[in-house]
PDB file of C-alpha atoms in Angstrom:
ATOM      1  CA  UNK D  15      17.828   9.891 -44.253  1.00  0.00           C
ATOM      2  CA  UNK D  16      19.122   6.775 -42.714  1.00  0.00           C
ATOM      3  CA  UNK D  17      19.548   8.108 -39.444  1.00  0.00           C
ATOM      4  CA  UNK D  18      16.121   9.325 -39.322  1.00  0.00           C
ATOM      5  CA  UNK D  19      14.484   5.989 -40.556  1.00  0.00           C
ATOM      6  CA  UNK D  20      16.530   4.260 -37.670  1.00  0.00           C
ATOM      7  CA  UNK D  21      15.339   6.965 -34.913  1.00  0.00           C
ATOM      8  CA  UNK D  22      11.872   6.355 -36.118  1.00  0.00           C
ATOM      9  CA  UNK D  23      12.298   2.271 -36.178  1.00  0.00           C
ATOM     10  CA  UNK D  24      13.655   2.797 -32.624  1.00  0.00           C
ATOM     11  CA  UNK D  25      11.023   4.696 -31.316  1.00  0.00           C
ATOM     12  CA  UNK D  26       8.636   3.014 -32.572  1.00  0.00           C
ATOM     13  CA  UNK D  27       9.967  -0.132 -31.356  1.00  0.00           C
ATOM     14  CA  UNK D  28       9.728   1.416 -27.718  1.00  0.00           C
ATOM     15  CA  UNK D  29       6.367   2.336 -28.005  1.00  0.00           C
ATOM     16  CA  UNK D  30       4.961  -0.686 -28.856  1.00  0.00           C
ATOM     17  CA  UNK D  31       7.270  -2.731 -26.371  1.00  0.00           C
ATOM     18  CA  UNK D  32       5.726  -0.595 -23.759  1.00  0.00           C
ATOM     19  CA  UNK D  33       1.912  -1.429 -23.892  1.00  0.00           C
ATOM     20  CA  UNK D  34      -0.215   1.334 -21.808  1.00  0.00           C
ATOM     21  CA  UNK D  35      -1.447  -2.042 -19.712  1.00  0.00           C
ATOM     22  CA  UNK D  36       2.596  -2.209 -18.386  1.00  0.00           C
ATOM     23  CA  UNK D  37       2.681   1.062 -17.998  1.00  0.00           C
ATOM     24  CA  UNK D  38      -0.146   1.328 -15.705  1.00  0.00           C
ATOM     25  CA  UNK D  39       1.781  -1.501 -13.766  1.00  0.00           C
ATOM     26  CA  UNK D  40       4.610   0.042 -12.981  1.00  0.00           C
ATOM     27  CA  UNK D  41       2.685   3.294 -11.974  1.00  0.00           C
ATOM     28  CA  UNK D  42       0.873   1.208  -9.561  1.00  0.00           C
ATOM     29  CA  UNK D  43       4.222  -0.807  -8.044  1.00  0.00           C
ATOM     30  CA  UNK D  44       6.043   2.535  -8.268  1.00  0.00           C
ATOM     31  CA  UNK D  45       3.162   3.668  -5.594  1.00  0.00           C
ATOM     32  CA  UNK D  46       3.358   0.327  -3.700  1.00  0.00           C
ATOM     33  CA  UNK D  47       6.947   1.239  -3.429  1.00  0.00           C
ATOM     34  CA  UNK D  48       7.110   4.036  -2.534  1.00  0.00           C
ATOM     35  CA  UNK D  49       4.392   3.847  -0.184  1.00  0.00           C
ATOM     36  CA  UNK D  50       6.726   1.979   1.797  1.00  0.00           C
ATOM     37  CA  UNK D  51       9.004   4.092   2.268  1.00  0.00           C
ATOM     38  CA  UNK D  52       6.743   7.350   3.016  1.00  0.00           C
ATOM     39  CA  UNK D  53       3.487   5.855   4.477  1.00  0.00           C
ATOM     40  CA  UNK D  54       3.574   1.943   5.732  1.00  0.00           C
ATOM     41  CA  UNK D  55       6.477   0.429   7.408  1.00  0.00           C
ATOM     42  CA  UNK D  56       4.681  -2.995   5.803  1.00  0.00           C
ATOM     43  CA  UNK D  57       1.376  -3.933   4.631  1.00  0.00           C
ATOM     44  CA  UNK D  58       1.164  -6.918   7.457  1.00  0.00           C
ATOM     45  CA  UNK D  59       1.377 -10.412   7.423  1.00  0.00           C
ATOM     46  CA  UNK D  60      -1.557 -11.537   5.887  1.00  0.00           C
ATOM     47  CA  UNK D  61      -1.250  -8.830   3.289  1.00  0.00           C
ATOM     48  CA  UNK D  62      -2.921  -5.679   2.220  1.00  0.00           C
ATOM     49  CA  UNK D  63      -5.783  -7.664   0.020  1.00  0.00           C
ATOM     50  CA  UNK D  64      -7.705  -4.395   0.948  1.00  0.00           C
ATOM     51  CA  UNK D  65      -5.135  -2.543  -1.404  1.00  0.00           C
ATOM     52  CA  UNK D  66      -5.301  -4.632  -4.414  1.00  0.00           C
ATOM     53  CA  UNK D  67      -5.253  -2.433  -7.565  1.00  0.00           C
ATOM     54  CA  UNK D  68      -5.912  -4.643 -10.652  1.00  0.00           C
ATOM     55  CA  UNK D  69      -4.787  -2.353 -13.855  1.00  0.00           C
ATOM     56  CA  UNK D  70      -7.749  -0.854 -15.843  1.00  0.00           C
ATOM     57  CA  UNK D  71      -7.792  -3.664 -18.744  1.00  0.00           C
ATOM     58  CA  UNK D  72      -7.913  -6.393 -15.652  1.00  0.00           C
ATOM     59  CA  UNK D  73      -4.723  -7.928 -17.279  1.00  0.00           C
ATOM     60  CA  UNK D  74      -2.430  -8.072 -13.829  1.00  0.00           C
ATOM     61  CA  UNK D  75      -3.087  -6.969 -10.263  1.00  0.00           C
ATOM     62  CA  UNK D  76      -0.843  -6.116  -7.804  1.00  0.00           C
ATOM     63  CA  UNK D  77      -1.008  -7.017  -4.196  1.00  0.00           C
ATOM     64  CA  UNK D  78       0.976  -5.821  -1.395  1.00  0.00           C
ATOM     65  CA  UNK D  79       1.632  -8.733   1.112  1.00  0.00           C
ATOM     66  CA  UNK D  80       4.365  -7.248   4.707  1.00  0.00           C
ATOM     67  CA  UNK D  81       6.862  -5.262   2.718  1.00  0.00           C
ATOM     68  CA  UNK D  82       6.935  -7.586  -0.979  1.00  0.00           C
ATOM     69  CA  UNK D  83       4.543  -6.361  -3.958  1.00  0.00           C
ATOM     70  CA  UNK D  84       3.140  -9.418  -5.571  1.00  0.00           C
ATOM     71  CA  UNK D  85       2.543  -9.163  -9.266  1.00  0.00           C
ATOM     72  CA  UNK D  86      -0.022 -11.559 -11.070  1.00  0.00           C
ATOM     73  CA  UNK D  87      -1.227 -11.955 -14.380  1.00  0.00           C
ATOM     74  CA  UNK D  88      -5.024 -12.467 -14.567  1.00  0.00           C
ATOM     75  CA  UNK D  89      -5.075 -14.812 -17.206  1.00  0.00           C
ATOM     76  CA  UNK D  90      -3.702 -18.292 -18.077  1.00  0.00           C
ATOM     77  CA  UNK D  91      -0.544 -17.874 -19.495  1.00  0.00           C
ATOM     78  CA  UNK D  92       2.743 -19.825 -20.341  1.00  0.00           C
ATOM     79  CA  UNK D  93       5.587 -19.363 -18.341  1.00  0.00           C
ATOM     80  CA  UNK D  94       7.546 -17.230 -20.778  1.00  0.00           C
ATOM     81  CA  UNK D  95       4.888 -14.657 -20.356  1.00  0.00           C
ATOM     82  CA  UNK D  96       5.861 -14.662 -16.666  1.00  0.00           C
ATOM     83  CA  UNK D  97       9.554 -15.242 -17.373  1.00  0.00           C
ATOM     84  CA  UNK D  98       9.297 -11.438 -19.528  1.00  0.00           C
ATOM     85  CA  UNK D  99       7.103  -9.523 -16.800  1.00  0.00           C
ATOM     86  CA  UNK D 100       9.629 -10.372 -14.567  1.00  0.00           C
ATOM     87  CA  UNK D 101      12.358  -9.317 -16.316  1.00  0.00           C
ATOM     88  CA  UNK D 102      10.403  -5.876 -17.683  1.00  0.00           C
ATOM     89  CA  UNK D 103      10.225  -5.053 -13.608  1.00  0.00           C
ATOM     90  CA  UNK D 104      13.672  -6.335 -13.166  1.00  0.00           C
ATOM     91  CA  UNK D 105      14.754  -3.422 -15.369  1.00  0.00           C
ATOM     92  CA  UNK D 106      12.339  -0.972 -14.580  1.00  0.00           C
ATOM     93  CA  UNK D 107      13.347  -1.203 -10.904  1.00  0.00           C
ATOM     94  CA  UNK D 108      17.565  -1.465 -11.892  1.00  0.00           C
ATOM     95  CA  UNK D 109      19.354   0.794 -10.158  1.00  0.00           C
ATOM     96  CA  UNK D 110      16.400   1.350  -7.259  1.00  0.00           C
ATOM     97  CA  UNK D 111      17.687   1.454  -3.642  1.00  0.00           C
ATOM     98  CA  UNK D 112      14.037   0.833  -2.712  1.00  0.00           C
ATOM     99  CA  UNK D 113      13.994  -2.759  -4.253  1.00  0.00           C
ATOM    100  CA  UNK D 114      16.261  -5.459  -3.294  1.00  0.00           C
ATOM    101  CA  UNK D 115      14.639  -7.501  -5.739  1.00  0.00           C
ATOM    102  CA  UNK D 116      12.437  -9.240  -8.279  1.00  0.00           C
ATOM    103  CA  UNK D 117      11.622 -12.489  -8.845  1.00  0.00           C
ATOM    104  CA  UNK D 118       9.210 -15.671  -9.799  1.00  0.00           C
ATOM    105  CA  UNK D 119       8.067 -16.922  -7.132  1.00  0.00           C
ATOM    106  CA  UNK D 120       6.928 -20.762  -6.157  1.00  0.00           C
ATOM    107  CA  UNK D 121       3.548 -19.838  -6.285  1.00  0.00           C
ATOM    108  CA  UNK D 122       4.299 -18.275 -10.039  1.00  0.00           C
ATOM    109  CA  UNK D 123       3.560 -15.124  -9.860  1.00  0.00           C
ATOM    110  CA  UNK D 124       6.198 -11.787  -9.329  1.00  0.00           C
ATOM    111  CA  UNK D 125       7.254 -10.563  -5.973  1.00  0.00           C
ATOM    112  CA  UNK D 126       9.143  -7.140  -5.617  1.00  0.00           C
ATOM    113  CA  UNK D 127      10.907  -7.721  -2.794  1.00  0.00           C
ATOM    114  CA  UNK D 128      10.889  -4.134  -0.720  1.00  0.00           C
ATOM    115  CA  UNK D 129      12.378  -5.750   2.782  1.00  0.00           C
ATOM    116  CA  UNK D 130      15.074  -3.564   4.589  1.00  0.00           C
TER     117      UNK D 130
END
């Protein structure tokens, strides 16, 4: 009985932790990436603003600039709220070969870093 109340807890836990809103995020940076790889050897210098996707609730869009994703929340928020994004995509990307890295940049917002 224990073991299935702590399965449940655990589950649970990841399903809330994982709001649809993120997971429409990474779907969309998952195709920025990989679009990089297949279709675009880089967006250009100025950026693909033509290929902004904002996610369906209009909480973050996503913005392709050369061959980095930038990530921005569309609201005022603290930096811890910025400070956790980044570190859900450092995790989500762990382990990709496709992404040297993430991180907060100057301007405050997320880049995904996809430069060879």
């Amino acid at each position: 009985m224990m073991n299935k109340t702590l399965i449940f807890s655990i589950c649970l836990l990841l399903i809330i932790s994982c709001s649809p809103s993120k997971s429409e995020l990474f779907r969309e940076t998952d195709f920025f990436v990989e679009s990089l790889q297949t279709t675009y050897k880089s967006y250009g210098i100025l950026g693909g603003s033509e290929y902004t996707k904002t996610t369906s609730d209009g909480l973050y869009s996503i913005t392709p600039i050369g061959r980095l994703i930038n990530v921005k929340i569309q609201k005022a928020v603290e930096n811890d709220e910025y400070e956790e994004l980044n570190q859900d995509l450092k995790d989500h990307y762990e382990g990709n070969s496709k992404v040297n890295d993430v991180y907060i940049c100057k301007a405050g917002t997320i880049m995904i870093d996809c430069r060879n």
